XYZ file of C-alpha atoms in Angstrom:
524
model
C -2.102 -7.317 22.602
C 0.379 -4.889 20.522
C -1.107 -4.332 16.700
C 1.855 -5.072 14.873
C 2.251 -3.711 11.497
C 2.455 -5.239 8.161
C 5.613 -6.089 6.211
C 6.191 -3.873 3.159
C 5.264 -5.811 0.515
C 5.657 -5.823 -3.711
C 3.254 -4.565 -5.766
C 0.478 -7.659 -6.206
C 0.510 -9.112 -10.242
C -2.848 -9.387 -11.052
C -2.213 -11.378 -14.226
C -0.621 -14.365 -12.870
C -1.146 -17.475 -10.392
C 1.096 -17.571 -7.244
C 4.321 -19.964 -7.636
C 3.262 -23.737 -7.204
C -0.572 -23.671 -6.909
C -1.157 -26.999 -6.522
C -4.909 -28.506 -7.357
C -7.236 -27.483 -4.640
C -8.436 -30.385 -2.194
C -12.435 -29.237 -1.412
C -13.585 -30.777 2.176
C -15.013 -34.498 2.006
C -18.795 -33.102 1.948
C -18.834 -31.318 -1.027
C -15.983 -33.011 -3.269
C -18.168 -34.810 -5.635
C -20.426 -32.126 -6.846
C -17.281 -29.871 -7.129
C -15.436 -32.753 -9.299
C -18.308 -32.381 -11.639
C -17.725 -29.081 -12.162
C -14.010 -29.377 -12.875
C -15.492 -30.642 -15.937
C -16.825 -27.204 -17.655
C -16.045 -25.788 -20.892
C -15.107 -22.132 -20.550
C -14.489 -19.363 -23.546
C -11.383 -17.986 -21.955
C -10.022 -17.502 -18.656
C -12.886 -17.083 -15.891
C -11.093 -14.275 -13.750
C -10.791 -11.685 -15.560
C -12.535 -9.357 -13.111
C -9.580 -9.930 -9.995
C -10.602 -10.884 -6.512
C -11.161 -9.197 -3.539
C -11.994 -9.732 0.383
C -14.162 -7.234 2.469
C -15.912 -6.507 5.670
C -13.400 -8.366 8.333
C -14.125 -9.727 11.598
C -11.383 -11.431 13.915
C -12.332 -14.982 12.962
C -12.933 -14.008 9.281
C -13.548 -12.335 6.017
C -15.698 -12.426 3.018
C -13.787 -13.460 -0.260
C -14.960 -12.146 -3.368
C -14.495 -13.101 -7.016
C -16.746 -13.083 -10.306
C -16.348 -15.602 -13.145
C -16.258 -13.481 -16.575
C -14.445 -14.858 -19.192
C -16.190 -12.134 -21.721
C -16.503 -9.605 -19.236
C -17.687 -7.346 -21.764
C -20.549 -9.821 -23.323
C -24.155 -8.247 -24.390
C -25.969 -10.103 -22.152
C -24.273 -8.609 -18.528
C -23.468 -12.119 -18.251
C -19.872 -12.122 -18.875
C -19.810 -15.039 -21.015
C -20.676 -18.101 -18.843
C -23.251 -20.896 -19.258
C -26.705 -20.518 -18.076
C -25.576 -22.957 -15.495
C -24.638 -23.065 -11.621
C -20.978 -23.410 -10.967
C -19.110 -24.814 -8.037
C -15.883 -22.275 -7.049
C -13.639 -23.329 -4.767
C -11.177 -21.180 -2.557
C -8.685 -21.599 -0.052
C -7.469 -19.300 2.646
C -3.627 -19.737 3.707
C -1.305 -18.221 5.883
C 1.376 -17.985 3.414
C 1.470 -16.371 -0.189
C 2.564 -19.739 -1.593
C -0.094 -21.541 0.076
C 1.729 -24.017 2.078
C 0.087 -23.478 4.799
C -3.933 -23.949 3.867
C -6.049 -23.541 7.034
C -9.615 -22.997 5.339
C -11.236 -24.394 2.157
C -14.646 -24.518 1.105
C -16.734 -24.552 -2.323
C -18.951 -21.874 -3.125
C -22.129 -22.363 -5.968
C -22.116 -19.340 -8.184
C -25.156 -18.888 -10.282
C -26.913 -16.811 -13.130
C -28.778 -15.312 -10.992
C -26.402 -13.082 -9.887
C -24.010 -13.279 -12.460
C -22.182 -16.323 -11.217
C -20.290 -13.909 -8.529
C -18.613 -15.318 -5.285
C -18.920 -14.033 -2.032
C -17.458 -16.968 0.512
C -17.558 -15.873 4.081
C -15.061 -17.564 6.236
C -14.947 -18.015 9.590
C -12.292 -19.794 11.614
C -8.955 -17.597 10.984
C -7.129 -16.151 13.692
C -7.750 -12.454 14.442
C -5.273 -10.045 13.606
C -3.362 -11.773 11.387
C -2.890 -11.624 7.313
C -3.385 -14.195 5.367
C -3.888 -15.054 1.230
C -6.726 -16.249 -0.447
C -7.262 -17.592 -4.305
C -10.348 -19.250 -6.280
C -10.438 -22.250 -8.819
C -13.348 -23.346 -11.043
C -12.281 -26.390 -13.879
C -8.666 -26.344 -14.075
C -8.205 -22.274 -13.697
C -6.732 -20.625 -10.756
C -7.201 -17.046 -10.067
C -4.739 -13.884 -8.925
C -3.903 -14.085 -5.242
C -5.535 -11.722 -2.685
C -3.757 -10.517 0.233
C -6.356 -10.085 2.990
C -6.333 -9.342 7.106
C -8.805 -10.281 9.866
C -9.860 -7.382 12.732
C -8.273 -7.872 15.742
C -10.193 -8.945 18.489
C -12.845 -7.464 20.394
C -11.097 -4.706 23.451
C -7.230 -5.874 22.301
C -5.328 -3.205 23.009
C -3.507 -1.719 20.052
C -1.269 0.669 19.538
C -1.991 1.261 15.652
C -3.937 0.843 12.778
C -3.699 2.381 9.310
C -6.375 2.394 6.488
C -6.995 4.216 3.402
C -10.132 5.900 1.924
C -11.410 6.829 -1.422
C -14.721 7.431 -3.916
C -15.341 8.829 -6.836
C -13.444 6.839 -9.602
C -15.027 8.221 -13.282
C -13.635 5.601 -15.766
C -14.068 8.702 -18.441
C -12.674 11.557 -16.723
C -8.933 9.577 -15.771
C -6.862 6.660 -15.370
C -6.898 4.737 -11.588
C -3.149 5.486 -11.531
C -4.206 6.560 -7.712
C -4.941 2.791 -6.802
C -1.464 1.437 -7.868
C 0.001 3.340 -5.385
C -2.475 2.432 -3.122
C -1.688 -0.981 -3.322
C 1.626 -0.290 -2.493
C 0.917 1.390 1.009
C 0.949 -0.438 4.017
C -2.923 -0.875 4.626
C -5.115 -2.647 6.920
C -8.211 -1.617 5.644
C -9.342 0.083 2.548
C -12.510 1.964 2.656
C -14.913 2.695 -0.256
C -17.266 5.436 0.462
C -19.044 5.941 -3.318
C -19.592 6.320 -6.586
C -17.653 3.328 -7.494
C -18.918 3.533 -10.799
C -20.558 6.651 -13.007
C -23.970 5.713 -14.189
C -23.839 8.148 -17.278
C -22.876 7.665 -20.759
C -20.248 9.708 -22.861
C -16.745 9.154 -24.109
C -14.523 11.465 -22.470
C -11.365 12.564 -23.895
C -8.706 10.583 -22.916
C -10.273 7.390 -24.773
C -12.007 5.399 -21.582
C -15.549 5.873 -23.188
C -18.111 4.030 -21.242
C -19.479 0.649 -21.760
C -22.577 1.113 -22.847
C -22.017 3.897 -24.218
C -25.359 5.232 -23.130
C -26.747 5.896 -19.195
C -27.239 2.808 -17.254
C -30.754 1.706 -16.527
C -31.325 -1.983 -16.633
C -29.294 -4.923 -14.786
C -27.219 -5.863 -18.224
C -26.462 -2.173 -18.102
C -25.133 -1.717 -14.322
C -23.330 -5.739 -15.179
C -21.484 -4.313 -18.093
C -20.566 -1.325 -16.375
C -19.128 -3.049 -13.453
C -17.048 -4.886 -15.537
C -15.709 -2.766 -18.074
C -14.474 -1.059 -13.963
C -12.839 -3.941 -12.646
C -10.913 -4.600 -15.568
C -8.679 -1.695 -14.495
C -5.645 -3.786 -13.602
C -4.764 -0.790 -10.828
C -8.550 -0.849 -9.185
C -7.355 -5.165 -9.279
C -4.647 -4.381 -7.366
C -6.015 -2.168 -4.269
C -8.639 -4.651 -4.545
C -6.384 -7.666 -3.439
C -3.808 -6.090 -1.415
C -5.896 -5.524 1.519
C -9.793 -5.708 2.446
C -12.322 -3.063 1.841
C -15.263 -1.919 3.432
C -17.532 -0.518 0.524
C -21.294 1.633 0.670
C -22.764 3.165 -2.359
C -23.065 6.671 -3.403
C -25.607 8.463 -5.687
C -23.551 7.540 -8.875
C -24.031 4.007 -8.225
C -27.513 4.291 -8.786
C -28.466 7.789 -10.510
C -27.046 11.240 -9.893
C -28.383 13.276 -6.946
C -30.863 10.532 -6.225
C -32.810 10.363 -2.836
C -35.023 7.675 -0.809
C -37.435 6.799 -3.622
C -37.030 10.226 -5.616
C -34.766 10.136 -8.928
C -32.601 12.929 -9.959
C -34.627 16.299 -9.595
C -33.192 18.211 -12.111
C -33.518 15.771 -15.229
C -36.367 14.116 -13.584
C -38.819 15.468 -11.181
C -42.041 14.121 -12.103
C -40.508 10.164 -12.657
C -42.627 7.933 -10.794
C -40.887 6.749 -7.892
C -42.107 3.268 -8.755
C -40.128 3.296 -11.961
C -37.149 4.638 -10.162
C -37.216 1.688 -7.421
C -36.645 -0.552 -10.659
C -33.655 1.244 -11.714
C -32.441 0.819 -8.158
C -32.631 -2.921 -7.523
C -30.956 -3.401 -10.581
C -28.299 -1.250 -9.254
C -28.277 -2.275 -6.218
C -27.748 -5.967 -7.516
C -24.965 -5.087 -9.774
C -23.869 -3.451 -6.784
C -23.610 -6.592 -4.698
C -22.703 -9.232 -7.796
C -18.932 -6.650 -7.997
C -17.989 -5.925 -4.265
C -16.782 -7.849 -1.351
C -19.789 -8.065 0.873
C -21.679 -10.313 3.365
C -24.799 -11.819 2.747
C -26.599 -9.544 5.072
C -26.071 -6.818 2.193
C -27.577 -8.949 -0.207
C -30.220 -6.878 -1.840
C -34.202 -7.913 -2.084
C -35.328 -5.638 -5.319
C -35.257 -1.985 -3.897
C -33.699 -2.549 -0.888
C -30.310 -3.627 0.907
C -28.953 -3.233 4.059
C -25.708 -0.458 3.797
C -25.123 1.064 7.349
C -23.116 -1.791 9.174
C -20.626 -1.294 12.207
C -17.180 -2.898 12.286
C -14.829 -3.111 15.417
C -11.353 -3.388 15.700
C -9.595 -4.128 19.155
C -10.027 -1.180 21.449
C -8.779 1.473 18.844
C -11.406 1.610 15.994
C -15.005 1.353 16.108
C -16.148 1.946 12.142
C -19.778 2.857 11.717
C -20.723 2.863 8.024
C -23.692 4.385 7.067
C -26.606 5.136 4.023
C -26.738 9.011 3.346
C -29.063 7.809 0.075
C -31.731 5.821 1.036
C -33.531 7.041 4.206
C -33.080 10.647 3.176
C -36.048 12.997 2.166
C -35.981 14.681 -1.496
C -33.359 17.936 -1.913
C -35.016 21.130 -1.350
C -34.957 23.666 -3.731
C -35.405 26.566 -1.388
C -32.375 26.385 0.915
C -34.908 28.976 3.564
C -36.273 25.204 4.641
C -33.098 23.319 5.427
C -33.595 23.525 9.425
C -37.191 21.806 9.121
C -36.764 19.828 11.835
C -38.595 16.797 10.114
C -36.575 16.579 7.531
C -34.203 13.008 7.285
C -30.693 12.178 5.910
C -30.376 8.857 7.744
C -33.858 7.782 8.844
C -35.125 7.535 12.213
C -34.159 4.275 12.592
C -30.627 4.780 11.390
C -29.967 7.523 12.880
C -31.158 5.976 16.541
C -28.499 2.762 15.998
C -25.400 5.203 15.382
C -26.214 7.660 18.237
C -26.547 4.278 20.547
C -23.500 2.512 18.931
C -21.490 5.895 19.352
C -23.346 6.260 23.096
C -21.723 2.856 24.043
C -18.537 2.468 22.313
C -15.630 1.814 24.175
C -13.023 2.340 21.230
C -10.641 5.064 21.042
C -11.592 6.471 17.681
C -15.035 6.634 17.163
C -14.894 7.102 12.894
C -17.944 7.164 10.809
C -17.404 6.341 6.978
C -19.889 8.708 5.383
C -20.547 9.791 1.803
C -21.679 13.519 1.672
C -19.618 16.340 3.577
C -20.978 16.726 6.872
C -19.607 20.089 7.652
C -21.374 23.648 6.827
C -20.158 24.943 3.328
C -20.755 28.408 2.343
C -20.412 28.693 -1.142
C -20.162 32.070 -1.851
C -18.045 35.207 -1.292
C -19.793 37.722 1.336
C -23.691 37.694 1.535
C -26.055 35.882 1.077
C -24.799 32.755 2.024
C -25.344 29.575 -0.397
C -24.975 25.962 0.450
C -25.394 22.844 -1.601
C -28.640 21.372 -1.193
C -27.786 17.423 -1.355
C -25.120 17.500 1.257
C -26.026 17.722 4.777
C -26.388 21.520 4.619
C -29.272 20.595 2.756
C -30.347 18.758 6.484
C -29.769 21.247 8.426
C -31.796 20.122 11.221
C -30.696 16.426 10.557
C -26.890 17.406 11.066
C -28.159 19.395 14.256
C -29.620 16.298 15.780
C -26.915 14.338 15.171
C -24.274 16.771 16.496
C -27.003 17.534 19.635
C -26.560 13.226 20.352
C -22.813 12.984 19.794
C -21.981 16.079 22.289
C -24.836 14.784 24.975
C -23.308 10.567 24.900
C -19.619 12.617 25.391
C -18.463 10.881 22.373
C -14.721 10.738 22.156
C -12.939 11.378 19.498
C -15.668 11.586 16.751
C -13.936 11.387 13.198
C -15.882 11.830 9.535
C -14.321 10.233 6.606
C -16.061 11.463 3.581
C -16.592 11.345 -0.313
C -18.288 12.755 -3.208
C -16.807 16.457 -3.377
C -13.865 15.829 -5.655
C -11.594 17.941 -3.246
C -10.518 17.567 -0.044
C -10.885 19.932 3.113
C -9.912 18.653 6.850
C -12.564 20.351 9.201
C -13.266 21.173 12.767
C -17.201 20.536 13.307
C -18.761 22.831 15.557
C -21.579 22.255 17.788
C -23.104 25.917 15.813
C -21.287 27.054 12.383
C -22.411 30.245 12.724
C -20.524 30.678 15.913
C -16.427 30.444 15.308
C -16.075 29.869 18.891
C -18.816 27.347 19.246
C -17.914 23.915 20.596
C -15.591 21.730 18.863
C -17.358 17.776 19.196
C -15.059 16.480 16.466
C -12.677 16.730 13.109
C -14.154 15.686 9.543
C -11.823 15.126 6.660
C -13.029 15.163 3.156
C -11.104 13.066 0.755
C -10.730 13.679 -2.989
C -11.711 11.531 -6.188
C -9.631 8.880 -7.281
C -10.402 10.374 -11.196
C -13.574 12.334 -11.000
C -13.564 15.589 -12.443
C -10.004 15.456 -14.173
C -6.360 16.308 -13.357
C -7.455 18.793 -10.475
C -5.227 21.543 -9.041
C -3.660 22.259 -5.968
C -6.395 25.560 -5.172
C -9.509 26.772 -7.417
C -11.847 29.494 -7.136
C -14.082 27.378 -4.936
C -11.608 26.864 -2.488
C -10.181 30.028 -1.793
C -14.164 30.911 -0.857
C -14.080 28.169 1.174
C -11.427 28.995 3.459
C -12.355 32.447 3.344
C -16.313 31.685 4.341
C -15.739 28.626 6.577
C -13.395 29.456 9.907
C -13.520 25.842 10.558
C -12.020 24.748 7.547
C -8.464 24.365 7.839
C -6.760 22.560 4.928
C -8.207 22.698 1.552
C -6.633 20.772 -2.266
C -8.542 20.014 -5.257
C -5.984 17.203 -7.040
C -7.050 13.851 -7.453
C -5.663 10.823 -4.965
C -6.788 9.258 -2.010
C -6.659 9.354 1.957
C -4.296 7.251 4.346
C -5.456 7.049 7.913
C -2.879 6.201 10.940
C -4.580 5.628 14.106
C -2.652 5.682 17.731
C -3.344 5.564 21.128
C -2.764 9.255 21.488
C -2.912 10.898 18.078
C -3.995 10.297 14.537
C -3.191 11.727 11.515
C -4.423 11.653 7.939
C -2.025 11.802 4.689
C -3.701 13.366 1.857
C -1.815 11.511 -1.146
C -2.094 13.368 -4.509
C -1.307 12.262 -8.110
C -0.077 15.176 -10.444
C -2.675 14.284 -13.361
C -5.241 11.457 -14.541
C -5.327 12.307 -18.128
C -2.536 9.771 -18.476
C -0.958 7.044 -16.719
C 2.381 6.397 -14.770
C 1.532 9.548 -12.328
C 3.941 9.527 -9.413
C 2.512 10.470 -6.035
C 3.159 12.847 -2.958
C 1.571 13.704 0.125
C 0.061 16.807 -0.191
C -0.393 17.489 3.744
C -0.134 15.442 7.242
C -3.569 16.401 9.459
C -2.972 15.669 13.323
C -5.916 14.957 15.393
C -4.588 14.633 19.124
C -6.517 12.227 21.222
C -8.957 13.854 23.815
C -9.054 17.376 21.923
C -11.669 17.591 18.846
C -10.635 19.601 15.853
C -7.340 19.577 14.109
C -4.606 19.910 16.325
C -2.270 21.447 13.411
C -1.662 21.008 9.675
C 1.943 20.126 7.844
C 2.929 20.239 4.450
C-alpha cells in the first residue's frame, strides 16, 4: 500500500468540546455502572490536564486522559473524590464524531490518580482518527490520533517529530505550538519531560512545589503544574507519542539503583528505589502508555519496539536503568564489563535489529551515542554519563550492528540541549574508520534558556570530532521524513523561550541517502 500523508490541519483548541458532542452511548455490558457515575459531583471541570494517545499499532492506540479538576491540589490528587470513576471514550473517524466506530468505559481510580489509559483495538491501520473522554456530564478536548500501518505495507513515507528536555523554569513550550501545527505521524518523547528540582527561574514559571521532588504528591503536582501548558496540550493531541524517561524524570544523573553522585554518593540505594517508584508512577499516571509499562514500585518496563509497514522499525530503549554507576576516572570507560543497557536489553535490540526487515532501522535513545571530545587539543575529555562514559558498551553495540549488516541504522537522541547530526564510526579515533550509521542529536524544547546559534562548546566540537557535521545550540525540536530512498531531518528552531509568541525556522535539512551510512550532505 502507498502511505498517504495527512491533510494540513488547524491548530487543535484545547479549551473547547468539538461542535455537536452528543451524550456518549457506552456498550450494553457496562452501561449501568457507567450511568451511576454520570451522577458525580465535581469541583470544576475534570480535564484540565488535555488528552493524549500513544504507542500505536495498526488495529489500535492507547488513549490517555487524567481527571483533575484542581490540578494543583496539596494532596497530588488533583481534586477528585477518594472514589473510583467510570470514563468513557469514543474513537471516531471524523472530528465531529459522526462516525463512532469504538466505545468503551474505562474505571479510573485513586490509586493512580484517577488517570486513563484505554487501549483500543479494532481500528483500521493506517488511518487517523479522533478520540474524546466524558465522566458526569463533561466532555473533554478532542485528540487527533493515527494507527501504524500494517505489518510489511509498503510505504513510501512517514514523518515524525522528536523532542526532550522541556524545563518549565528555564522557558515557555512556544516550541510545541508549532509542533502541533506540522504534519506528524508520530511524536517521539525521548526525556526529561519534567525537571525534578526546585527554584523559580526568571521568567516567572517557578516550580510547583517549589522545592525538589521526592515523594508521589511531589512528582503528581509536578506533572500537573506541566500539562497545564496549553502548547505541551496541543502536541499532545494532534498526533500520538511514543514517550521513555530520562534522568530528570527521576533525579539528575541517576543510574540503575545509584542516585545522583555528585549531591549524593553515599544515599542508600534502597532509599533511592523509593524515590523512583514514585517517579516512575507519576510517570505512568501523565503519559500515553500501555499497560505493559505499568510500573510495580522500582521497576517498569521502558525499551519497547514499534513497527510501521516496511519503512520504520522504532526500537525504544532504557539508557537509565540497566546502566552501571558513572565513573569518575574516565582511564576506565573501555572496561569491558561495564553496562548502559543491560545484558538482557542489549541482546533483544541486537536480535530485533539482526532480523528487521524495515527500511530504517531508528533507535529512540536518550544520551548521545557518538564520541564527544570536550576539549581543545590534548588531553581529551568526555562526559562521563553519556555513552563515552561506556566505552566498551557503545563498542559492543556498534561490533553487533556492523556484524547483523544492519541497514540504515539511525539514533534519535536527547538530553544535550544542542543539536549535532553525526556519522558513527565503527573506531572514533580513526576518521576513516567505517561508517555503520548517522546519529542526530536534537535540542531542548526550553532547557537551558534562549540558546544561540554556536557557543564555545560547539566550535570544540566540530573542531575535535571529524564526524560531527552540523552543530546549533537554540532551543526547538526535530522533524523526521522517512522515504524509500532518502531521509532527512529538519532541525526547527525558536528564536527565544524567555517569552512567548516565538516564530520558528528550520535551522538546517540533514540528508541520509538510503544504503550509504553517514550524512550524505547538510543544507541551510
Amino acid at each position: 500500500m502507498t502511505h498517504s500523508p495527512l491533510p494540513r490541519r488547524r491548530f487543535l483548541a484545547l479549551g473547547g468540546v468539538a461542535a455537536g458532542a452528543a451524550i456518549f452511548a457506552a456498550d450494553p455490558a457496562s452501561a449501568t455502572s457507567a450511568a451511576s457515575n454520570d451522577r458525580i459531583n465535581l469541583p470544576g471541570y475534570a480535564f484540565t490536564l488535555g488528552v493524549a494517545s500513544g504507542d500505536p499499532t495498526p488495529d489500535g492506540v492507547v488513549l490517555w486522559t487524567r481527571l483533575a479538576p484542581d490540578p494543583l491540589a496539596v494532596d497530588g490528587l488533583g481534586g477528585m473524590p477518594h472514589r473510583a470513576v467510570n470514563v468513557r471514550w469514543e474513537v471516531a473517524e471524523d472530528e465531529r464524531f459522526r462516525h463512532i466506530v469504538r466505545r468503551g468505559v474505562h474505571r479510573a481510580t485513586p490509586d493512580w490518580a484517577h488517570s486513563v489509559h484505554a487501549e483500543v483495538h479494532g481500528l483500521r491501520p493506517d488511518r487517523v482518527y479522533w478520540y474524546r473522554f466524558r465522566v458526569a456530564d463533561q466532555v473533554s478536548p478532542v485528540g487527533r490520533t493515527r494507527t501504524a500501518p500494517r505489518p510489511g505495507a509498503a510505504l513510501q513515507s512517514l514523518t515524525f517529530a522528536y523532542a526532550s528536555c522541556q524545563a518549565y523554569t528555564d522557558g515557555y513550550f512556544t516550541a510545541y505550538e508549532h509542533m502541533a501545527r506540522e504534519d506528524l505521524d508520530l511524536v517521539v518523547h525521548l526525556g526529561d519531560y519534567i525537571y525534578e528540582g526546585g527554584g523559580a527561574g526568571t521568567i516567572g514559571r517557578a516550580h510547583l512545589p517549589a522545592t525538589e521532588t521526592f515523594s508521589l504528591t511531589d512528582y503528581r503536582i509536578r506533572y500537573a503544574q506541566y500539562k497545564l501548558d496549553p502548547a505541551l496540550q496541543a502536541a499532545h493531541a494532534a498526533a500520538p507519542w511514543v514517550v521513555a524517561p530520562d534522568d530528570h524524570d527521576v533525579e539528575n544523573n541517576w543510574a540503575g539503583d545509584h542516585s545522583q553522585p555528585d549531591t549524593e554518593p553515599d544515599q542508600d540505594p534502597a532509599v533511592f528505589r523509593l524515590r523512583r517508584a514514585a517517579a516512575y508512577q507519576a510517570y505512568y499516571e501523565n503519559l500515553p502508555l500501555r499497560a505493559a509499562s505499568m510500573p510495580s514500585g522500582p521497576e517498569m518496563q521502558v525499551y519497547r519496539r514499534l513497527r510501521f509497514g516496511d519503512l520504520l522499525q522504532l526500537d525504544v530503549l532504557d539508557t537509565r536503568r540497566f546502566r552501571d554507576q558513572q565513573l569518575t576516572d574516565q582511564s576506565l570507560r573501555w572496561d569491558p564489563k561495564r553496562q548502559m543497557l543491560g545484558a538482557k536489553q542489549e541482546a533483544w535490540l541486537l536480535a530485533g535489529l539482526g532480523a528487521s526487515t524495515a527500511r530504517w532501522n531508528v533507535l529512540g535513545n536518550q544520551i548521545f551515542v557518538m564520541e564527544a571530545d570536550h576539549t581543545d587539543g590534548e588531553p581529551e575529555t568526555f562526559g562521563m554519563d553519556t555513552w563515552d562514559g561506556y566505552a566498551a558498551a557503545r563498542q559492543r553495540l556498534f561490533d553487533g550492528v556492523a556484524r547483523r549488516h544492519v541497514e540504515n541504522f539511525i539514533i534519535i537522541t536527547g538530553d544535550a540541549h544542542r543539536s549535532v547530526a553525526a556519522d558513527l564510526k565503527l573506531d572514533f579515533s580513526e576518521p576513516r574508520s567505517r561508517t555503520i550509521g548517522t546519529e542526530f542529536l536534537g535540542t531542548s524544547i526550553s532547557s537551558g534558556g534562549n540558546g544561540t546559534d554556536m557557543d564555545a562548546l560547539g566550535v570544540t566540537w566540530l573542531a575535535e570530532n571529524p564526524h560531527m557535521r552540523f552543530h546549533n545550540s537554540q532551543r526547538g525540536y526535530q522533524v523526521c521524513h522517512l522515504g524509500r530512498h532518502e531521509m532527512y531531518t529538519d532541525y526547527r528552531v525558536v528564536p527565544f523561550v524567555n517569552a512567548p509568541n516565538a516564530p520558528v525556522s528550520t535551522r538546517a535539512r540533514v540528508h541520509v541517502q538510503s544504503g550509504r551510512p553517514g550524512v550524505a550532505h547538510v543544507s541551510a
